[in-house]
Coordinates of C-alpha atoms and ligand atoms in Angstrom, one line a residue:
M1 CA -38.3 -14.2 -8.4
H2 CA -35.9 -11.5 -9.6
G3 CA -36.0 -8.1 -8.1
L4 CA -37.3 -5.3 -10.3
M5 CA -34.5 -2.7 -9.9
Q6 CA -32.2 -1.3 -12.5
D7 CA -29.1 -3.1 -13.7
W8 CA -26.9 -0.1 -13.2
R9 CA -23.5 -1.5 -13.9
L10 CA -20.7 -0.9 -11.3
V11 CA -18.1 0.4 -13.7
V12 CA -15.2 2.7 -13.0
P13 CA -15.9 5.6 -15.5
K14 CA -19.2 6.2 -13.6
V15 CA -17.1 7.3 -10.7
L16 CA -15.6 10.1 -12.7
D17 CA -19.0 11.0 -14.3
H18 CA -20.4 11.4 -10.9
A19 CA -17.4 13.5 -9.7
A20 CA -17.6 15.8 -12.7
R21 CA -21.3 16.3 -12.5
N22 CA -21.5 16.8 -8.7
H23 CA -18.1 18.1 -7.7
G24 CA -16.6 19.4 -11.0
E25 CA -15.3 22.5 -9.3
R26 CA -13.3 20.5 -6.7
E27 CA -9.6 21.0 -7.0
M28 CA -6.9 18.4 -7.7
V29 CA -3.4 19.7 -6.8
T30 CA -0.2 18.0 -7.9
R31 CA 3.4 18.5 -7.1
S32 CA 4.5 18.0 -10.7
I33 CA 7.5 16.0 -11.6
E34 CA 8.9 19.1 -13.3
G35 CA 8.7 20.9 -9.9
P36 CA 5.9 23.5 -9.7
I37 CA 2.5 22.9 -8.1
R38 CA -0.2 22.3 -10.7
R39 CA -3.8 22.9 -10.1
T40 CA -6.7 21.4 -12.0
T41 CA -10.3 20.3 -11.1
L42 CA -12.3 17.1 -11.1
A43 CA -14.1 18.5 -14.2
E44 CA -10.8 18.8 -16.0
L45 CA -9.8 15.3 -14.8
H46 CA -13.0 14.0 -16.4
S47 CA -12.4 15.8 -19.7
R48 CA -8.7 14.9 -20.0
S49 CA -9.4 11.3 -19.1
R50 CA -11.8 11.0 -22.0
R51 CA -9.2 12.5 -24.2
V52 CA -6.7 9.9 -23.1
A53 CA -9.3 7.2 -23.7
K54 CA -10.1 8.6 -27.2
A55 CA -6.4 8.9 -28.1
L56 CA -5.8 5.3 -27.0
V57 CA -8.7 4.0 -29.1
N58 CA -7.4 6.1 -32.1
M59 CA -4.0 4.3 -31.6
G60 CA -5.8 0.9 -31.9
V61 CA -6.0 0.0 -28.2
K62 CA -8.8 -2.5 -27.7
S63 CA -11.0 -3.7 -24.9
G64 CA -8.9 -5.9 -22.6
D65 CA -5.6 -4.8 -23.9
R66 CA -3.1 -4.1 -21.1
V67 CA -1.7 -0.5 -20.9
A68 CA 1.0 0.0 -18.4
T69 CA 1.8 3.0 -16.2
M70 CA 5.1 3.6 -14.4
A71 CA 4.4 6.8 -12.6
W72 CA 4.2 8.7 -9.4
N73 CA 0.9 10.0 -8.0
T74 CA 0.0 12.9 -10.2
D75 CA -2.9 14.5 -12.1
R76 CA -1.5 12.9 -15.4
H77 CA -1.4 9.5 -13.8
M78 CA -5.1 9.9 -12.7
E79 CA -6.1 10.9 -16.2
T80 CA -4.3 7.9 -17.6
W81 CA -5.8 5.6 -15.0
Y82 CA -9.4 6.6 -15.8
G83 CA -8.6 7.0 -19.5
V84 CA -7.3 3.4 -19.8
M85 CA -10.1 1.9 -17.7
G86 CA -12.6 4.1 -19.5
C87 CA -11.7 2.9 -23.0
G88 CA -12.1 -0.7 -21.8
A89 CA -8.4 -1.5 -21.5
V90 CA -6.7 -2.7 -18.4
C91 CA -4.5 -0.3 -16.4
H92 CA -1.4 -2.2 -15.3
T93 CA 0.3 -0.1 -12.6
V94 CA 4.0 -1.0 -12.6
N95 CA 6.0 -0.6 -9.4
P96 CA 9.1 1.3 -10.5
R97 CA 11.0 0.0 -7.4
L98 CA 11.1 -3.5 -8.8
F99 CA 14.4 -4.7 -10.2
P100 CA 14.9 -4.5 -14.0
E101 CA 14.5 -8.3 -14.4
Q102 CA 11.2 -8.2 -12.5
L103 CA 10.0 -5.3 -14.6
V104 CA 10.9 -7.2 -17.8
Y105 CA 9.1 -10.3 -16.3
I106 CA 5.8 -8.5 -15.4
M107 CA 5.6 -6.4 -18.6
N108 CA 6.1 -9.5 -20.7
H109 CA 3.7 -11.5 -18.6
A110 CA 1.1 -8.8 -18.9
E111 CA 1.9 -8.3 -22.6
D112 CA 1.5 -4.5 -22.2
C113 CA 1.0 -2.8 -25.5
V114 CA 1.5 0.8 -24.4
L115 CA 3.5 2.2 -21.5
F116 CA 3.0 5.6 -19.9
V117 CA 6.1 6.6 -18.0
D118 CA 7.2 9.6 -15.9
T119 CA 10.5 11.3 -16.9
T120 CA 12.0 9.9 -13.7
F121 CA 11.9 6.4 -15.0
V122 CA 12.9 6.9 -18.6
P123 CA 16.5 5.8 -18.0
V124 CA 15.1 2.5 -16.5
I125 CA 13.0 1.8 -19.6
E126 CA 15.9 2.7 -21.9
G127 CA 17.8 0.0 -20.2
I128 CA 15.2 -2.7 -20.8
Q129 CA 13.4 -1.5 -23.9
D130 CA 14.8 -4.3 -26.1
K131 CA 13.5 -6.9 -23.7
I132 CA 9.8 -5.7 -23.7
P133 CA 8.8 -6.3 -27.3
T134 CA 5.0 -6.1 -26.8
V135 CA 5.3 -2.4 -25.8
K136 CA 4.8 -0.7 -29.1
T137 CA 4.4 2.9 -27.9
I138 CA 6.0 4.7 -24.9
I139 CA 4.2 7.9 -23.8
V140 CA 6.4 10.1 -21.6
M141 CA 4.2 11.9 -19.2
T142 CA 5.5 15.4 -19.7
D143 CA 5.3 18.3 -22.2
E144 CA 7.6 19.2 -25.0
A145 CA 9.6 21.7 -22.9
N146 CA 10.5 19.1 -20.3
M147 CA 10.9 16.1 -22.6
P148 CA 14.3 14.5 -21.8
N149 CA 16.7 13.4 -24.5
T150 CA 16.1 9.7 -24.8
S151 CA 17.3 6.7 -26.7
L152 CA 13.8 5.3 -26.7
T153 CA 12.8 4.6 -30.2
N154 CA 9.1 4.9 -29.9
A155 CA 8.6 7.7 -27.3
V156 CA 5.8 10.2 -27.6
V157 CA 5.3 13.4 -25.5
Y158 CA 2.1 13.1 -23.4
E159 CA 0.9 16.6 -23.8
E160 CA 1.4 16.5 -27.6
W161 CA -0.2 13.2 -27.9
I162 CA -3.3 14.2 -25.9
K163 CA -3.7 17.3 -28.1
G164 CA -4.6 14.9 -30.9
A165 CA -7.9 13.9 -29.3
D166 CA -10.9 15.9 -28.0
D167 CA -13.1 14.9 -25.1
D168 CA -16.1 13.9 -27.2
F169 CA -15.8 10.3 -26.2
A170 CA -18.4 7.8 -24.9
W171 CA -16.9 5.5 -22.3
A172 CA -16.5 1.9 -23.5
D173 CA -19.5 -0.3 -23.0
V174 CA -18.0 -2.7 -20.6
D175 CA -19.5 -5.4 -18.3
E176 CA -18.9 -4.7 -14.6
N177 CA -17.0 -8.0 -14.3
D178 CA -14.6 -7.0 -17.1
A179 CA -11.0 -6.4 -16.1
A180 CA -10.0 -2.8 -15.2
G181 CA -6.7 -2.9 -13.4
L182 CA -3.7 -5.2 -13.0
C183 CA -1.2 -5.1 -10.2
Y184 CA 1.5 -7.6 -9.5
T185 CA 2.4 -8.8 -6.0
S186 CA 5.8 -7.7 -4.8
G187 CA 7.1 -11.2 -5.4
T188 CA 9.2 -11.8 -2.2
T189 CA 9.2 -15.5 -3.1
G190 CA 9.2 -16.5 -6.7
N191 CA 7.9 -14.4 -9.6
P192 CA 5.4 -11.7 -9.0
K193 CA 1.8 -12.7 -9.6
G194 CA -0.8 -10.5 -11.3
V195 CA -4.0 -9.5 -9.5
L196 CA -6.6 -8.6 -12.1
Y197 CA -9.2 -6.2 -10.6
S198 CA -12.6 -5.8 -12.2
H199 CA -14.7 -2.7 -12.6
R200 CA -17.1 -4.1 -10.1
S201 CA -14.4 -4.9 -7.5
N202 CA -12.9 -1.4 -7.9
V203 CA -16.2 0.4 -7.5
L204 CA -17.3 -1.7 -4.5
H205 CA -13.9 -1.2 -2.9
G206 CA -14.1 2.5 -3.3
L207 CA -17.6 2.5 -1.7
V208 CA -16.3 0.4 1.1
A209 CA -13.4 2.8 1.7
N210 CA -15.9 5.6 2.2
Q211 CA -17.7 3.9 5.1
A212 CA -17.4 6.0 8.2
D213 CA -15.4 3.4 10.1
V214 CA -13.1 2.8 7.1
I215 CA -11.4 5.9 5.6
G216 CA -14.8 7.7 5.3
L217 CA -14.0 10.6 3.0
S218 CA -16.5 13.4 2.6
A219 CA -16.8 16.4 0.2
Q220 CA -15.2 18.4 3.0
D221 CA -12.0 16.4 2.9
A222 CA -8.7 17.1 1.3
V223 CA -6.9 13.8 0.8
L224 CA -3.2 13.2 0.2
P225 CA -2.6 9.7 -1.1
V226 CA 1.1 9.3 -0.4
V227 CA 0.6 5.6 -0.9
P228 CA 1.5 5.1 -4.6
M229 CA -1.1 4.3 -7.2
F230 CA 1.2 1.4 -8.1
H231 CA 0.7 0.0 -4.6
A232 CA -2.7 -1.6 -5.0
N233 CA -5.0 1.3 -6.1
A234 CA -3.5 3.7 -3.7
W235 CA -5.5 1.9 -1.1
A236 CA -8.8 2.7 -3.0
L237 CA -8.3 6.5 -2.7
T238 CA -8.2 6.9 -6.5
F239 CA -11.8 5.8 -6.4
A240 CA -13.0 6.9 -3.0
A241 CA -11.9 10.6 -3.4
P242 CA -13.8 11.3 -6.6
M243 CA -16.8 9.4 -5.3
A244 CA -16.9 11.7 -2.3
G245 CA -15.9 14.9 -4.1
A246 CA -12.9 15.2 -1.9
K247 CA -10.0 17.5 -2.9
L248 CA -7.1 15.4 -4.2
V249 CA -3.5 16.4 -3.4
M250 CA -1.0 14.4 -5.4
P251 CA 2.6 14.3 -4.0
G252 CA 4.4 13.5 -7.3
A253 CA 8.0 12.2 -6.8
K254 CA 8.8 13.8 -3.4
M255 CA 8.0 11.7 -0.3
D256 CA 10.6 13.3 2.1
G257 CA 9.3 14.8 5.4
E258 CA 9.6 18.4 4.3
S259 CA 7.8 17.9 1.0
I260 CA 5.0 16.0 2.6
F261 CA 4.7 18.5 5.4
E262 CA 4.5 21.3 2.9
L263 CA 1.5 19.8 1.1
L264 CA -0.2 18.8 4.3
D265 CA 0.1 22.4 5.5
T266 CA -0.5 24.5 2.4
E267 CA -3.3 22.4 1.0
K268 CA -4.9 21.9 4.4
V269 CA -5.0 18.1 4.0
S270 CA -7.5 16.4 6.4
S271 CA -6.8 12.7 5.5
T272 CA -3.7 10.9 4.3
A273 CA -2.4 7.4 4.0
A274 CA 1.0 5.7 3.6
V275 CA 3.4 3.0 4.9
P276 CA 5.2 3.6 8.3
T277 CA 8.5 4.5 6.6
V278 CA 7.0 7.6 5.1
W279 CA 5.5 8.7 8.5
L280 CA 8.9 8.1 10.2
M281 CA 10.4 10.7 7.8
L282 CA 7.6 13.1 8.4
L283 CA 7.7 12.8 12.2
Q284 CA 11.5 13.3 12.2
Y285 CA 11.0 16.5 10.1
L286 CA 8.2 17.8 12.4
E287 CA 10.3 17.2 15.5
A288 CA 13.5 18.7 14.1
N289 CA 11.7 21.8 12.9
N290 CA 9.0 22.4 15.6
K291 CA 6.1 22.1 13.2
E292 CA 2.5 21.3 13.9
L293 CA -0.3 19.6 11.9
P294 CA -3.3 21.8 12.5
Y295 CA -5.4 20.6 9.5
L296 CA -4.7 16.9 9.5
N297 CA -7.5 14.7 11.2
K298 CA -6.6 11.2 10.1
V299 CA -3.6 9.2 9.0
V300 CA -4.1 5.7 7.7
I301 CA -1.0 3.6 8.3
G302 CA -0.6 0.1 6.8
G303 CA 1.5 -2.1 4.6
S304 CA 3.7 -3.0 7.6
A305 CA 2.9 -3.0 11.3
C306 CA 2.6 0.5 12.7
P307 CA 5.0 0.9 15.7
Q308 CA 3.5 2.0 19.0
V309 CA 5.6 5.2 19.2
M310 CA 4.2 6.3 15.8
I311 CA 0.6 6.1 17.0
E312 CA 1.5 7.9 20.2
K313 CA 3.4 10.7 18.5
F314 CA 0.6 11.4 16.0
E315 CA -2.2 11.2 18.5
N316 CA -0.6 12.8 21.6
N317 CA 1.8 15.3 20.1
Y318 CA -0.1 16.3 16.9
G319 CA -3.8 15.5 17.6
V320 CA -4.1 13.3 14.5
E321 CA -6.1 10.1 14.7
V322 CA -4.2 7.1 13.5
I323 CA -6.0 4.3 11.7
H324 CA -3.9 1.2 11.6
A325 CA -4.8 -0.8 8.5
W326 CA -4.0 -4.1 7.0
G327 CA -4.5 -5.5 3.6
M328 CA -2.8 -6.9 0.5
T329 CA -2.6 -6.5 -3.2
E330 CA -4.9 -9.5 -3.5
M331 CA -7.6 -7.7 -1.5
S332 CA -7.6 -4.5 -3.6
P333 CA -6.0 -4.0 -0.9
M334 CA -8.0 -3.1 2.2
G335 CA -8.7 -5.9 4.6
T336 CA -9.1 -4.5 8.1
L337 CA -8.9 -1.1 9.8
C338 CA -8.6 -0.2 13.4
T339 CA -11.3 2.2 14.3
L340 CA -12.6 2.0 17.8
K341 CA -16.0 0.7 19.1
P342 CA -18.2 2.3 21.7
G343 CA -16.9 1.9 25.2
M344 CA -13.3 2.1 24.1
E345 CA -13.2 5.8 24.7
E346 CA -13.3 4.8 28.4
F347 CA -10.1 2.8 27.9
S348 CA -7.0 3.7 29.9
A349 CA -4.1 5.0 27.7
E350 CA -2.5 1.6 28.0
Q351 CA -5.6 -0.3 26.9
R352 CA -6.2 2.1 24.1
I353 CA -2.8 1.8 22.6
K354 CA -3.0 -2.0 22.9
Q355 CA -6.2 -1.9 20.9
K356 CA -4.9 0.6 18.3
L357 CA -1.8 -1.6 17.7
K358 CA -4.2 -4.3 16.3
Q359 CA -4.7 -4.2 12.6
G360 CA -8.4 -3.8 13.2
R361 CA -11.7 -5.2 12.2
A362 CA -13.3 -6.1 8.8
P363 CA -15.6 -3.7 7.2
F364 CA -18.7 -5.0 5.4
S365 CA -17.6 -6.9 2.3
V366 CA -14.6 -8.5 3.9
E367 CA -14.9 -11.8 5.8
I368 CA -11.9 -13.0 7.9
K369 CA -11.2 -16.2 9.9
I370 CA -8.2 -17.9 11.4
T371 CA -7.5 -21.6 11.2
D372 CA -4.9 -24.1 12.5
D373 CA -2.8 -26.4 10.4
D374 CA -5.7 -28.8 10.0
D375 CA -8.0 -26.1 8.6
K376 CA -10.0 -26.1 11.8
E377 CA -11.3 -22.6 12.7
L378 CA -9.8 -21.1 15.8
P379 CA -11.7 -19.1 18.4
H380 CA -11.9 -15.3 18.5
D381 CA -10.3 -14.9 21.9
G382 CA -7.3 -12.6 21.1
E383 CA -5.0 -15.5 22.1
A384 CA -5.2 -18.3 19.6
F385 CA -3.3 -17.5 16.5
G386 CA -3.4 -19.2 13.1
H387 CA -3.5 -18.8 9.3
L388 CA -5.6 -15.7 8.3
L389 CA -8.1 -16.4 5.6
V390 CA -10.3 -13.9 3.7
R391 CA -13.2 -13.8 1.4
G392 CA -15.1 -11.0 -0.4
P393 CA -16.1 -9.3 -3.7
A394 CA -12.7 -7.4 -3.9
V395 CA -10.6 -10.4 -3.0
V396 CA -8.6 -12.3 -5.7
K397 CA -10.3 -15.4 -7.2
E398 CA -7.4 -16.5 -9.4
Y399 CA -4.1 -14.9 -10.5
F400 CA -3.6 -13.5 -14.0
K401 CA -3.1 -16.4 -16.5
G402 CA -3.7 -18.9 -13.7
E403 CA -0.2 -18.5 -12.2
G404 CA 0.2 -20.5 -9.0
G405 CA -2.9 -22.6 -9.5
D406 CA -6.1 -22.2 -7.6
P407 CA -5.5 -20.0 -4.6
L408 CA -8.9 -20.6 -3.0
D409 CA -10.1 -23.5 -0.8
A410 CA -13.4 -25.4 -1.5
D411 CA -15.3 -22.6 0.3
D412 CA -13.6 -19.8 -1.6
W413 CA -11.3 -18.7 1.3
F414 CA -8.0 -17.2 0.3
D415 CA -5.0 -17.9 2.5
T416 CA -3.3 -14.5 3.1
G417 CA 0.0 -16.1 4.2
D418 CA -0.3 -14.1 7.4
V419 CA -0.6 -15.4 10.9
A420 CA -3.0 -13.6 13.2
T421 CA -5.3 -13.5 16.3
I422 CA -8.8 -12.2 16.3
D423 CA -10.3 -10.9 19.6
E424 CA -13.8 -11.2 21.0
L425 CA -14.8 -7.9 19.4
G426 CA -13.5 -9.0 16.0
Y427 CA -10.2 -7.1 16.0
M428 CA -7.5 -8.9 14.1
Q429 CA -3.8 -8.6 15.0
I430 CA -1.1 -9.8 12.7
T431 CA 1.4 -12.0 14.5
D432 CA 3.7 -12.4 11.5
R433 CA 4.0 -13.5 7.9
A434 CA 3.7 -17.3 8.2
K435 CA 7.3 -17.6 6.8
D436 CA 8.8 -14.9 9.2
V437 CA 7.4 -16.2 12.5
I438 CA 10.3 -17.5 14.7
K439 CA 9.8 -21.0 15.9
S440 CA 11.5 -21.4 19.2
G441 CA 11.1 -24.7 21.2
G442 CA 7.8 -25.5 19.5
E443 CA 6.3 -22.1 20.3
W444 CA 6.0 -19.1 18.0
I445 CA 7.7 -15.7 18.6
S446 CA 6.3 -12.7 16.6
S447 CA 9.0 -10.8 14.9
I448 CA 6.6 -7.9 14.4
D449 CA 6.0 -7.5 18.1
L450 CA 9.7 -7.5 18.8
E451 CA 10.4 -5.0 16.1
N452 CA 7.6 -2.8 17.4
A453 CA 9.0 -2.9 20.9
A454 CA 12.6 -2.2 19.8
V455 CA 11.7 0.9 17.7
G456 CA 10.1 2.3 20.9
H457 CA 13.7 2.9 22.1
P458 CA 14.5 6.6 21.4
Q459 CA 17.9 5.8 20.0
V460 CA 16.6 3.2 17.5
Q461 CA 15.6 4.3 14.1
E462 CA 14.6 1.0 12.6
A463 CA 14.6 -2.6 13.8
A464 CA 14.2 -6.0 12.2
V465 CA 14.0 -9.4 13.8
I466 CA 14.8 -12.7 12.1
G467 CA 15.1 -16.3 13.4
I468 CA 18.6 -17.8 13.5
V469 CA 19.1 -21.5 13.7
H470 CA 19.8 -22.7 17.3
P471 CA 20.9 -26.2 18.2
K472 CA 18.6 -26.4 21.2
W473 CA 15.6 -24.2 20.4
D474 CA 15.4 -24.7 16.6
E475 CA 15.4 -20.9 16.1
R476 CA 16.1 -17.9 18.3
P477 CA 15.5 -14.2 17.5
L478 CA 18.3 -11.9 16.3
L479 CA 17.6 -8.2 16.6
I480 CA 19.0 -6.0 13.8
V481 CA 19.1 -2.3 14.5
V482 CA 19.7 0.9 12.6
K483 CA 20.7 3.5 15.2
A484 CA 19.0 6.9 15.2
E485 CA 21.1 9.7 13.7
G486 CA 23.8 10.8 16.1
E487 CA 23.0 8.1 18.7
D488 CA 25.1 5.2 19.9
P489 CA 23.0 2.8 22.1
S490 CA 24.7 -0.3 23.3
K491 CA 23.3 -3.9 22.9
E492 CA 22.8 -4.1 26.7
E493 CA 20.8 -0.9 26.8
I494 CA 18.5 -2.0 24.1
L495 CA 17.9 -5.4 25.6
R496 CA 17.3 -3.8 29.0
F497 CA 14.7 -1.5 27.4
L498 CA 12.8 -4.6 26.1
E499 CA 12.7 -6.3 29.5
D500 CA 9.3 -5.1 30.6
K501 CA 7.8 -5.0 27.1
I502 CA 8.0 -8.6 25.9
A503 CA 7.7 -12.1 27.3
K504 CA 11.0 -13.2 28.9
W505 CA 11.6 -16.1 26.5
W506 CA 11.1 -13.8 23.5
M507 CA 14.2 -11.8 24.4
P508 CA 16.5 -11.6 21.3
D509 CA 19.6 -13.7 21.8
D510 CA 21.7 -11.0 20.2
V511 CA 21.6 -7.5 18.7
V512 CA 23.6 -6.4 15.7
F513 CA 23.9 -2.9 14.4
T514 CA 23.7 -2.1 10.7
D515 CA 23.6 1.0 8.5
E516 CA 20.6 0.0 6.5
I517 CA 17.8 -2.6 6.6
P518 CA 16.8 -3.7 3.1
H519 CA 13.2 -3.0 2.0
T520 CA 10.9 -4.5 -0.7
A521 CA 9.4 -2.5 -3.5
T522 CA 6.4 -1.7 -1.3
G523 CA 8.5 -0.6 1.6
K524 CA 8.4 -3.7 3.8
I525 CA 11.4 -5.1 5.6
Q526 CA 13.0 -7.7 3.3
K527 CA 13.3 -10.6 5.6
L528 CA 14.4 -12.9 2.9
A529 CA 17.4 -10.7 2.1
L530 CA 18.2 -10.4 5.9
R531 CA 18.0 -14.2 6.3
E532 CA 20.4 -14.6 3.4
Q533 CA 22.7 -11.9 4.9
F534 CA 22.8 -13.6 8.3
K535 CA 22.6 -17.2 7.2
D536 CA 26.0 -18.0 8.7
Y537 CA 25.5 -15.9 11.8
K538 CA 26.3 -17.8 15.1
L539 CA 24.3 -16.7 18.1
P540 CA 26.3 -16.3 21.3
T541 CA 23.8 -18.7 23.0
A542 CA 24.3 -21.4 20.4
Ligands
LIG601 P1 1.2 -6.1 -0.3 O1 0.4 -7.0 -1.1 O2 2.5 -5.8 -0.9 O3 0.5 -4.9 0.1 O4 1.6 -6.9 1.0 C1 0.6 -7.5 1.8 C2 1.2 -7.9 3.1 O5 1.8 -6.9 3.9 C3 0.3 -8.6 4.1 O6 -0.1 -9.9 3.7 C4 1.0 -8.4 5.4 O7 1.9 -9.5 5.6 C5 1.7 -7.1 5.3 N1 0.9 -6.1 5.9 C6 0.1 -5.2 5.4 N2 -0.4 -4.3 6.3 C7 0.2 -4.7 7.5 C8 0.0 -4.2 8.8 N3 -0.7 -3.2 9.1 N4 0.7 -4.9 9.8 C9 1.5 -5.9 9.5 N5 1.7 -6.4 8.2 C10 1.0 -5.8 7.3

């Protein structure tokens, strides 16, 4: 027997209709690419998104067509985002940090027909325009006064283009399972693969984000998504904030400590989210300039493991709650978040930080499990570690155009490629990426744990650990360190610092200092590049 309730489709434009109707006065503040702060409202976002949708339809864009954006987090990017999805097309957020060959690959693979681009990235597109033939129109997201001189043959000025359409537009009549967004994985191995989000998965993911133990935005919040919209839906904030009626503060192109601090302070931001490298810059700025964070309540940190010192500094020095989160593009992206359970407020400082270093537990709608190499499920004891598998309505079923074959097992579990433990209370902790874990004498060493311990040294700015071939042990850890500015720690000092923090047999066999550690387009340490760089490295113990 069917239930007798309404078939109210879970489609993205309804999020904006809701926001405009119930929170139309709520502000959206942008640090514009041109420089000045720009202020609009959720009602204006609604109106201008419909104009974008209408202008796209007038140009001949049809349901299911891919429309690319290569842009920072701004009001215009939000209008484009909702306008594209609202006209039934698919919003392909292109990560501008990809190499030109990767950009060419994904835009051809996606067959993007229109590209919205910030002025910042116009030179990049000029360099590849003749290699992206499906892109018929390029809309430069600025006004006439700020339009750069460009060799692009089919460039249009956004503000002029949008003038051609009013907001009298009925959102496209899409099915909730229709495609709404497209985001390619960062492609650390092989070509990037496209994850094709549906209207339903986006709406559900936004609702999940607003659970109290997830990000839990309310109408009282002012939220600063530092995490880019091209990094998997800005971790759902693009949907969750308008759903809640939260004020949106968009950082534009500036992610340095001073610029982020200025927005946190002047816009009284209560919640924010980004990868650890962004917070490292902010903390350095706060310390160097004796600044406080009186308005900020919550910082969501994910994308890479959050170092212990980062949690301690935010919580102890600035009174900001850290939510350590894990996820991936294939999961829309949120997978688990570390919010505490009752009883944990009694924890000692040491127990508490140990818990907070875990990537957390699954919210409703995400299922997680760990398995061994024979697909046997492992116990939730916080000790056993194995392949981390996930399932849920906002988890990928298949990559765009079937790339890479069927990524699910017979019971629909998706293998994340991460190795993890899960404890008795359901808290998951990432040990490593399966391909980064260091295999020493048949046992595994977590490169993440070692990196975390090493960045706790006050004279270390960043640390990376990779396995180096060893004749006896198979692999042994090499610690690669970027020194903090003006500091000059020795190898011995760093190793001594690690002594009481890690198992004895995990101790790196050597330490090398470097000026810079390479990062991927989403800010993760590029282990592949480091392994290549140190492939001929001989450990002193070998
Ligand atoms: P991406 O799809 O680019 O967001 O990358 C997803 C991958 O980033 C995951 O599979 C993890 O390997 C890694 N990752 C994300 N969040 C965390 C975290 N909090 N700690 C450790 N690794 C993480």
